[in-house]
mmCIF file of C-alpha atoms in Angstrom:
data_model
loop_
_atom_site.group_PDB
_atom_site.id
_atom_site.type_symbol
_atom_site.label_atom_id
_atom_site.label_comp_id
_atom_site.label_asym_id
_atom_site.label_seq_id
_atom_site.Cartn_x
_atom_site.Cartn_y
_atom_site.Cartn_z
ATOM 1 C CA UNK S 1 80.664 64.659 112.882
ATOM 2 C CA UNK S 2 82.551 67.683 111.563
ATOM 3 C CA UNK S 3 85.860 66.244 112.761
ATOM 4 C CA UNK S 4 85.084 62.928 111.031
ATOM 5 C CA UNK S 5 84.166 64.725 107.799
ATOM 6 C CA UNK S 6 87.706 66.089 107.652
ATOM 7 C CA UNK S 7 88.711 62.485 106.886
ATOM 8 C CA UNK S 8 86.005 62.001 104.253
ATOM 9 C CA UNK S 9 87.911 61.518 100.969
ATOM 10 C CA UNK S 10 86.804 64.610 99.061
ATOM 11 C CA UNK S 11 86.890 64.348 95.300
ATOM 12 C CA UNK S 12 86.187 60.610 95.171
ATOM 13 C CA UNK S 13 82.481 61.151 94.564
ATOM 14 C CA UNK S 14 82.661 62.913 91.222
ATOM 15 C CA UNK S 15 79.247 62.698 89.577
ATOM 16 C CA UNK S 16 80.754 61.257 86.413
ATOM 17 C CA UNK S 17 81.520 58.051 88.315
ATOM 18 C CA UNK S 18 77.780 57.422 88.686
ATOM 19 C CA UNK S 19 76.169 56.523 85.395
ATOM 20 C CA UNK S 20 78.758 58.578 83.472
ATOM 21 C CA UNK S 21 76.841 61.761 84.203
ATOM 22 C CA UNK S 22 78.881 64.935 84.102
ATOM 23 C CA UNK S 23 78.339 67.906 86.377
ATOM 24 C CA UNK S 24 79.876 71.353 86.522
ATOM 25 C CA UNK S 25 79.568 71.109 90.307
ATOM 26 C CA UNK S 26 81.144 69.040 93.048
ATOM 27 C CA UNK S 27 79.772 68.890 96.592
ATOM 28 C CA UNK S 28 81.554 68.700 99.934
ATOM 29 C CA UNK S 29 81.152 69.492 103.608
ATOM 30 C CA UNK S 30 83.179 72.481 104.862
ATOM 31 C CA UNK S 31 86.349 71.552 106.705
ATOM 32 C CA UNK S 32 86.447 72.095 110.455
ATOM 33 C CA UNK S 33 89.588 74.156 111.032
ATOM 34 C CA UNK S 34 89.385 74.705 114.778
ATOM 35 C CA UNK S 35 86.999 73.963 117.644
ATOM 36 C CA UNK S 36 87.096 75.132 121.258
ATOM 37 C CA UNK S 37 84.604 73.014 123.180
ATOM 38 C CA UNK S 38 84.854 75.175 126.292
ATOM 39 C CA UNK S 39 83.532 78.255 124.479
ATOM 40 C CA UNK S 40 81.530 76.444 121.764
ATOM 41 C CA UNK S 41 83.545 78.207 119.085
ATOM 42 C CA UNK S 42 83.994 76.723 115.619
ATOM 43 C CA UNK S 43 86.089 77.966 112.735
ATOM 44 C CA UNK S 44 84.946 76.445 109.446
ATOM 45 C CA UNK S 45 86.233 76.622 105.910
ATOM 46 C CA UNK S 46 84.979 79.787 104.234
ATOM 47 C CA UNK S 47 82.725 79.786 101.188
ATOM 48 C CA UNK S 48 82.612 83.423 99.986
ATOM 49 C CA UNK S 49 79.714 84.870 97.979
ATOM 50 C CA UNK S 50 77.546 81.827 98.725
ATOM 51 C CA UNK S 51 73.769 81.531 98.847
ATOM 52 C CA UNK S 52 71.576 78.622 99.902
ATOM 53 C CA UNK S 53 69.846 76.497 97.275
ATOM 54 C CA UNK S 54 66.373 77.299 98.640
ATOM 55 C CA UNK S 55 66.884 81.023 98.057
ATOM 56 C CA UNK S 56 68.343 80.320 94.620
ATOM 57 C CA UNK S 57 65.340 78.196 93.622
ATOM 58 C CA UNK S 58 62.842 80.781 94.854
ATOM 59 C CA UNK S 59 64.707 83.505 92.976
ATOM 60 C CA UNK S 60 64.470 81.428 89.807
ATOM 61 C CA UNK S 61 60.666 81.492 90.092
ATOM 62 C CA UNK S 62 60.475 85.307 90.184
ATOM 63 C CA UNK S 63 59.813 86.899 86.814
ATOM 64 C CA UNK S 64 62.296 89.688 86.192
ATOM 65 C CA UNK S 65 61.878 91.886 83.157
ATOM 66 C CA UNK S 66 65.517 92.887 83.103
ATOM 67 C CA UNK S 67 67.148 89.535 83.794
ATOM 68 C CA UNK S 68 66.143 85.890 83.942
ATOM 69 C CA UNK S 69 67.697 83.805 86.705
ATOM 70 C CA UNK S 70 70.344 81.296 85.586
ATOM 71 C CA UNK S 71 68.355 78.275 86.819
ATOM 72 C CA UNK S 72 65.194 79.509 85.096
ATOM 73 C CA UNK S 73 66.822 79.820 81.677
ATOM 74 C CA UNK S 74 69.070 76.737 81.839
ATOM 75 C CA UNK S 75 67.376 73.494 82.951
ATOM 76 C CA UNK S 76 70.676 71.641 82.587
ATOM 77 C CA UNK S 77 72.208 73.818 85.303
ATOM 78 C CA UNK S 78 69.609 72.673 87.860
ATOM 79 C CA UNK S 79 70.016 69.077 86.694
ATOM 80 C CA UNK S 80 73.774 69.409 87.161
ATOM 81 C CA UNK S 81 73.323 70.625 90.750
ATOM 82 C CA UNK S 82 71.149 67.583 91.436
ATOM 83 C CA UNK S 83 73.713 65.234 89.874
ATOM 84 C CA UNK S 84 76.443 66.589 92.143
ATOM 85 C CA UNK S 85 74.251 66.283 95.252
ATOM 86 C CA UNK S 86 73.201 62.734 94.402
ATOM 87 C CA UNK S 87 76.787 61.658 93.841
ATOM 88 C CA UNK S 88 77.927 63.287 97.071
ATOM 89 C CA UNK S 89 75.151 61.811 99.226
ATOM 90 C CA UNK S 90 75.667 58.339 97.786
ATOM 91 C CA UNK S 91 79.386 58.538 98.501
ATOM 92 C CA UNK S 92 78.860 59.950 102.005
ATOM 93 C CA UNK S 93 76.369 57.263 103.024
ATOM 94 C CA UNK S 94 78.626 54.553 101.586
ATOM 95 C CA UNK S 95 81.672 55.927 103.424
ATOM 96 C CA UNK S 96 79.901 56.099 106.785
ATOM 97 C CA UNK S 97 78.747 52.488 106.354
ATOM 98 C CA UNK S 98 82.230 51.041 105.818
ATOM 99 C CA UNK S 99 83.276 48.169 108.071
ATOM 100 C CA UNK S 100 86.088 48.610 110.542
ATOM 101 C CA UNK S 101 86.667 50.094 114.000
ATOM 102 C CA UNK S 102 86.959 53.736 112.871
ATOM 103 C CA UNK S 103 83.605 53.878 111.118
ATOM 104 C CA UNK S 104 81.925 51.641 113.705
ATOM 105 C CA UNK S 105 83.084 54.000 116.442
ATOM 106 C CA UNK S 106 81.703 56.940 114.487
ATOM 107 C CA UNK S 107 78.322 55.230 114.076
ATOM 108 C CA UNK S 108 78.126 54.546 117.794
ATOM 109 C CA UNK S 109 79.067 58.143 118.610
ATOM 110 C CA UNK S 110 76.561 59.676 116.201
ATOM 111 C CA UNK S 111 73.857 57.264 117.401
ATOM 112 C CA UNK S 112 74.245 59.028 120.742
ATOM 113 C CA UNK S 113 72.706 62.188 119.282
ATOM 114 C CA UNK S 114 69.362 61.226 120.812
ATOM 115 C CA UNK S 115 67.978 64.767 121.332
ATOM 116 C CA UNK S 116 68.059 65.505 117.601
ATOM 117 C CA UNK S 117 66.819 62.029 116.720
ATOM 118 C CA UNK S 118 63.820 62.506 119.006
ATOM 119 C CA UNK S 119 63.180 65.949 117.543
ATOM 120 C CA UNK S 120 63.278 64.587 113.987
ATOM 121 C CA UNK S 121 60.765 61.910 114.953
ATOM 122 C CA UNK S 122 58.579 64.480 116.678
ATOM 123 C CA UNK S 123 58.333 66.794 113.656
ATOM 124 C CA UNK S 124 57.938 64.028 111.067
ATOM 125 C CA UNK S 125 56.236 60.687 111.735
ATOM 126 C CA UNK S 126 55.017 61.462 115.243
ATOM 127 C CA UNK S 127 52.986 64.390 113.849
ATOM 128 C CA UNK S 128 51.701 62.459 110.838
ATOM 129 C CA UNK S 129 48.202 61.386 111.948
ATOM 130 C CA UNK S 130 47.639 64.564 113.941
ATOM 131 C CA UNK S 131 48.268 66.779 110.901
ATOM 132 C CA UNK S 132 46.425 64.749 108.250
ATOM 133 C CA UNK S 133 43.401 64.356 110.553
ATOM 134 C CA UNK S 134 42.876 68.107 110.227
ATOM 135 C CA UNK S 135 42.241 67.636 106.502
ATOM 136 C CA UNK S 136 39.263 65.239 106.082
ATOM 137 C CA UNK S 137 39.569 65.267 102.300
ATOM 138 C CA UNK S 138 43.135 63.970 102.472
ATOM 139 C CA UNK S 139 42.442 61.553 105.321
ATOM 140 C CA UNK S 140 39.404 59.799 103.829
ATOM 141 C CA UNK S 141 39.428 56.151 104.866
ATOM 142 C CA UNK S 142 43.225 55.971 105.068
ATOM 143 C CA UNK S 143 43.680 56.386 108.813
ATOM 144 C CA UNK S 144 44.593 52.677 109.350
ATOM 145 C CA UNK S 145 47.443 52.918 106.824
ATOM 146 C CA UNK S 146 48.783 56.128 108.359
ATOM 147 C CA UNK S 147 48.658 54.563 111.826
ATOM 148 C CA UNK S 148 50.632 51.557 110.552
ATOM 149 C CA UNK S 149 53.265 53.847 109.046
ATOM 150 C CA UNK S 150 53.457 55.871 112.240
ATOM 151 C CA UNK S 151 53.863 52.771 114.420
ATOM 152 C CA UNK S 152 56.555 51.304 112.142
ATOM 153 C CA UNK S 153 58.485 54.582 112.243
ATOM 154 C CA UNK S 154 58.292 54.754 116.038
ATOM 155 C CA UNK S 155 60.007 51.365 116.231
ATOM 156 C CA UNK S 156 62.617 52.414 113.690
ATOM 157 C CA UNK S 157 63.594 55.537 115.594
ATOM 158 C CA UNK S 158 64.612 53.263 118.479
ATOM 159 C CA UNK S 159 66.936 51.220 116.261
ATOM 160 C CA UNK S 160 70.603 51.147 117.313
ATOM 161 C CA UNK S 161 73.667 50.432 115.170
ATOM 162 C CA UNK S 162 75.074 46.913 115.533
ATOM 163 C CA UNK S 163 78.462 46.302 117.081
ATOM 164 C CA UNK S 164 81.444 46.315 114.737
ATOM 165 C CA UNK S 165 81.595 43.136 112.695
ATOM 166 C CA UNK S 166 77.898 42.358 113.053
ATOM 167 C CA UNK S 167 75.660 42.233 110.009
ATOM 168 C CA UNK S 168 73.941 45.531 109.232
ATOM 169 C CA UNK S 169 71.120 46.382 106.852
ATOM 170 C CA UNK S 170 72.763 48.469 104.134
ATOM 171 C CA UNK S 171 69.765 50.814 104.134
ATOM 172 C CA UNK S 172 70.838 52.033 107.572
ATOM 173 C CA UNK S 173 73.732 54.157 108.757
ATOM 174 C CA UNK S 174 74.751 57.699 109.605
ATOM 175 C CA UNK S 175 72.575 60.253 107.837
ATOM 176 C CA UNK S 176 72.796 64.026 107.609
ATOM 177 C CA UNK S 177 69.370 64.261 109.237
ATOM 178 C CA UNK S 178 68.361 67.655 107.805
ATOM 179 C CA UNK S 179 69.139 67.326 104.107
ATOM 180 C CA UNK S 180 67.122 70.053 102.400
ATOM 181 C CA UNK S 181 67.755 72.959 100.055
ATOM 182 C CA UNK S 182 68.321 75.440 102.893
ATOM 183 C CA UNK S 183 71.385 73.476 104.008
ATOM 184 C CA UNK S 184 73.093 73.417 100.613
ATOM 185 C CA UNK S 185 75.232 76.400 99.646
ATOM 186 C CA UNK S 186 76.256 77.333 96.129
ATOM 187 C CA UNK S 187 77.664 80.365 94.340
ATOM 188 C CA UNK S 188 75.290 83.314 93.976
ATOM 189 C CA UNK S 189 73.502 83.681 90.645
ATOM 190 C CA UNK S 190 76.006 86.091 89.139
ATOM 191 C CA UNK S 191 78.778 83.584 89.927
ATOM 192 C CA UNK S 192 77.062 80.486 88.482
ATOM 193 C CA UNK S 193 78.723 79.263 85.309
ATOM 194 C CA UNK S 194 76.796 76.667 83.252
ATOM 195 C CA UNK S 195 79.882 75.862 81.175
ATOM 196 C CA UNK S 196 82.636 76.195 83.768
ATOM 197 C CA UNK S 197 85.883 74.452 82.848
ATOM 198 C CA UNK S 198 86.590 73.655 86.509
ATOM 199 C CA UNK S 199 83.996 72.267 88.927
ATOM 200 C CA UNK S 200 82.109 74.799 91.006
ATOM 201 C CA UNK S 201 81.697 74.036 94.687
ATOM 202 C CA UNK S 202 78.538 73.119 96.601
ATOM 203 C CA UNK S 203 78.723 72.997 100.401
ATOM 204 C CA UNK S 204 76.541 70.735 102.571
ATOM 205 C CA UNK S 205 76.179 72.459 105.952
ATOM 206 C CA UNK S 206 74.249 72.341 109.242
ATOM 207 C CA UNK S 207 75.209 68.981 110.720
ATOM 208 C CA UNK S 208 73.664 69.084 114.200
ATOM 209 C CA UNK S 209 70.889 66.665 113.138
ATOM 210 C CA UNK S 210 73.411 63.972 112.129
ATOM 211 C CA UNK S 211 72.103 60.675 113.488
ATOM 212 C CA UNK S 212 71.782 56.948 112.891
ATOM 213 C CA UNK S 213 68.846 56.335 110.594
ATOM 214 C CA UNK S 214 67.387 54.961 107.386
ATOM 215 C CA UNK S 215 68.953 56.356 104.226
ATOM 216 C CA UNK S 216 65.523 57.060 102.763
ATOM 217 C CA UNK S 217 65.161 59.852 105.345
ATOM 218 C CA UNK S 218 67.833 62.052 103.707
ATOM 219 C CA UNK S 219 66.750 61.213 100.160
ATOM 220 C CA UNK S 220 63.033 61.685 100.809
ATOM 221 C CA UNK S 221 63.590 64.916 102.714
ATOM 222 C CA UNK S 222 65.412 66.573 99.819
ATOM 223 C CA UNK S 223 62.922 65.285 97.229
ATOM 224 C CA UNK S 224 59.950 66.416 99.332
ATOM 225 C CA UNK S 225 61.554 69.795 99.894
ATOM 226 C CA UNK S 226 62.149 70.279 96.156
ATOM 227 C CA UNK S 227 58.531 69.374 95.388
ATOM 228 C CA UNK S 228 57.472 71.864 98.059
ATOM 229 C CA UNK S 229 59.471 74.690 96.398
ATOM 230 C CA UNK S 230 57.650 74.044 93.137
ATOM 231 C CA UNK S 231 54.223 73.514 94.699
ATOM 232 C CA UNK S 232 54.114 76.683 96.797
ATOM 233 C CA UNK S 233 56.304 79.053 94.755
ATOM 234 C CA UNK S 234 56.308 77.679 91.227
ATOM 235 C CA UNK S 235 60.072 77.069 91.272
ATOM 236 C CA UNK S 236 60.173 74.722 88.282
ATOM 237 C CA UNK S 237 63.963 74.524 88.521
ATOM 238 C CA UNK S 238 63.399 72.400 91.644
ATOM 239 C CA UNK S 239 62.177 69.571 89.422
ATOM 240 C CA UNK S 240 65.363 69.803 87.320
ATOM 241 C CA UNK S 241 67.411 69.416 90.517
ATOM 242 C CA UNK S 242 65.169 66.507 91.581
ATOM 243 C CA UNK S 243 65.663 64.640 88.302
ATOM 244 C CA UNK S 244 69.434 65.081 88.418
ATOM 245 C CA UNK S 245 69.621 64.045 92.068
ATOM 246 C CA UNK S 246 67.624 60.839 91.582
ATOM 247 C CA UNK S 247 69.450 59.828 88.399
ATOM 248 C CA UNK S 248 72.824 60.305 90.102
ATOM 249 C CA UNK S 249 72.005 58.676 93.435
ATOM 250 C CA UNK S 250 70.362 55.718 91.657
ATOM 251 C CA UNK S 251 72.471 55.346 88.472
ATOM 252 C CA UNK S 252 71.072 51.866 87.793
ATOM 253 C CA UNK S 253 67.590 52.650 89.045
ATOM 254 C CA UNK S 254 66.269 52.331 92.566
ATOM 255 C CA UNK S 255 65.322 48.990 94.068
ATOM 256 C CA UNK S 256 61.520 48.998 94.283
ATOM 257 C CA UNK S 257 61.357 48.378 98.019
ATOM 258 C CA UNK S 258 63.776 51.238 98.685
ATOM 259 C CA UNK S 259 61.959 53.535 96.247
ATOM 260 C CA UNK S 260 58.714 52.902 98.126
ATOM 261 C CA UNK S 261 60.453 53.904 101.360
ATOM 262 C CA UNK S 262 61.662 57.110 99.736
ATOM 263 C CA UNK S 263 58.125 57.833 98.503
ATOM 264 C CA UNK S 264 56.809 57.438 102.055
ATOM 265 C CA UNK S 265 59.363 59.827 103.536
ATOM 266 C CA UNK S 266 58.792 62.289 100.702
ATOM 267 C CA UNK S 267 55.135 62.335 101.705
ATOM 268 C CA UNK S 268 56.007 62.853 105.359
ATOM 269 C CA UNK S 269 58.242 65.779 104.395
ATOM 270 C CA UNK S 270 55.436 67.402 102.381
ATOM 271 C CA UNK S 271 52.919 66.979 105.190
ATOM 272 C CA UNK S 272 55.395 68.599 107.578
ATOM 273 C CA UNK S 273 54.969 71.903 105.729
ATOM 274 C CA UNK S 274 51.968 72.502 107.976
ATOM 275 C CA UNK S 275 53.979 72.490 111.223
ATOM 276 C CA UNK S 276 57.444 73.723 110.142
ATOM 277 C CA UNK S 277 56.615 77.228 111.325
ATOM 278 C CA UNK S 278 55.977 79.160 114.506
ATOM 279 C CA UNK S 279 52.723 78.081 116.205
ATOM 280 C CA UNK S 280 50.974 81.246 115.029
ATOM 281 C CA UNK S 281 53.166 81.800 111.999
ATOM 282 C CA UNK S 282 51.797 82.117 108.463
ATOM 283 C CA UNK S 283 51.088 79.091 106.319
ATOM 284 C CA UNK S 284 53.620 78.393 103.543
ATOM 285 C CA UNK S 285 50.966 79.189 100.933
ATOM 286 C CA UNK S 286 47.250 79.646 100.489
ATOM 287 C CA UNK S 287 44.891 77.330 102.410
ATOM 288 C CA UNK S 288 44.091 75.618 99.105
ATOM 289 C CA UNK S 289 47.795 75.043 98.372
ATOM 290 C CA UNK S 290 48.367 73.647 101.864
ATOM 291 C CA UNK S 291 45.438 71.251 101.540
ATOM 292 C CA UNK S 292 46.741 70.100 98.146
ATOM 293 C CA UNK S 293 50.197 69.514 99.649
ATOM 294 C CA UNK S 294 48.724 67.453 102.493
ATOM 295 C CA UNK S 295 46.671 65.461 99.969
ATOM 296 C CA UNK S 296 49.711 64.798 97.776
ATOM 297 C CA UNK S 297 51.897 63.886 100.747
ATOM 298 C CA UNK S 298 49.253 61.472 102.025
ATOM 299 C CA UNK S 299 48.989 59.934 98.561
ATOM 300 C CA UNK S 300 52.765 59.363 98.482
ATOM 301 C CA UNK S 301 52.670 57.667 101.893
ATOM 302 C CA UNK S 302 49.709 55.414 101.114
ATOM 303 C CA UNK S 303 50.913 54.477 97.622
ATOM 304 C CA UNK S 304 54.404 53.801 98.960
ATOM 305 C CA UNK S 305 53.122 51.706 101.863
ATOM 306 C CA UNK S 306 50.792 49.679 99.618
ATOM 307 C CA UNK S 307 53.501 49.445 96.908
ATOM 308 C CA UNK S 308 51.337 50.977 94.189
ATOM 309 C CA UNK S 309 54.081 51.302 91.595
ATOM 310 C CA UNK S 310 51.685 52.093 88.721
ATOM 311 C CA UNK S 311 50.345 55.193 90.505
ATOM 312 C CA UNK S 312 53.780 56.422 91.561
ATOM 313 C CA UNK S 313 55.150 56.028 88.023
ATOM 314 C CA UNK S 314 52.621 58.632 86.876
ATOM 315 C CA UNK S 315 53.418 61.090 89.681
ATOM 316 C CA UNK S 316 56.192 63.634 90.167
ATOM 317 C CA UNK S 317 58.134 60.749 91.784
ATOM 318 C CA UNK S 318 58.350 58.951 88.438
ATOM 319 C CA UNK S 319 62.184 59.396 88.286
ATOM 320 C CA UNK S 320 62.431 57.020 91.274
ATOM 321 C CA UNK S 321 60.773 54.236 89.298
ATOM 322 C CA UNK S 322 62.642 54.421 86.004
#
């Protein structure tokens, strides 16, 4: 995947090309400079003084008497980060779905990453009913819907890419597979420039989960992760990033059927907060916060599966339905 990304035409996914939205950031994957398979040694393009977006968002939620974090005092800066990420992801998914032998060969190769595909299934949809069943208030009478979602996902995780030249659903292709704020690097707070004259760089890293899958998986994972940062830590800047990301990825608005799929995966991502930790590790928040997250995630799944657009338009996922 890293070798293929060296051929990804950097700079052709400027955010301004999507809905004429401008961003002071541009995103890319780091270049692979050298790889020795025998010793499992990689040399990647350096990104000095970088910090991951998760840490940046959490820092923005901390009240500091002496200094307010850049993202906390400038909502447009968070929005601009989201715009750059949406433009990049849209361009990446489009590029990997191009017809022709080169991209078809890449899809077949990445589809062979079965261990990570199985792991992603295991920690997302396969755990869905098991986790929600531990929260009777969230489960209610919705077990049949959750079981339908779980069964549909199990079939999808067995889906293979078609041979080159065959028709392919444009919702499917190579995905990053672990697209969340911890895998996005940006300049540290003292280096962020809201009014930079030249674009500042964002790096998308950690590609071992790259796999063949539904595009809603990457989109829903990032959206769910951003909601999680706000829910558990009060990182309001996460919602600025979310709005920018959605408006840039869907410059003309999302197709309803695709938006419902994103809502479902967003819910699955939120519910996963309960198991994305060591078996005896601490919960991501208070028991009340965790229960609320499970309830909200279950709501997203059920409303997405039943196509309840009216409910979703009034939720934090409203940007998807504009």
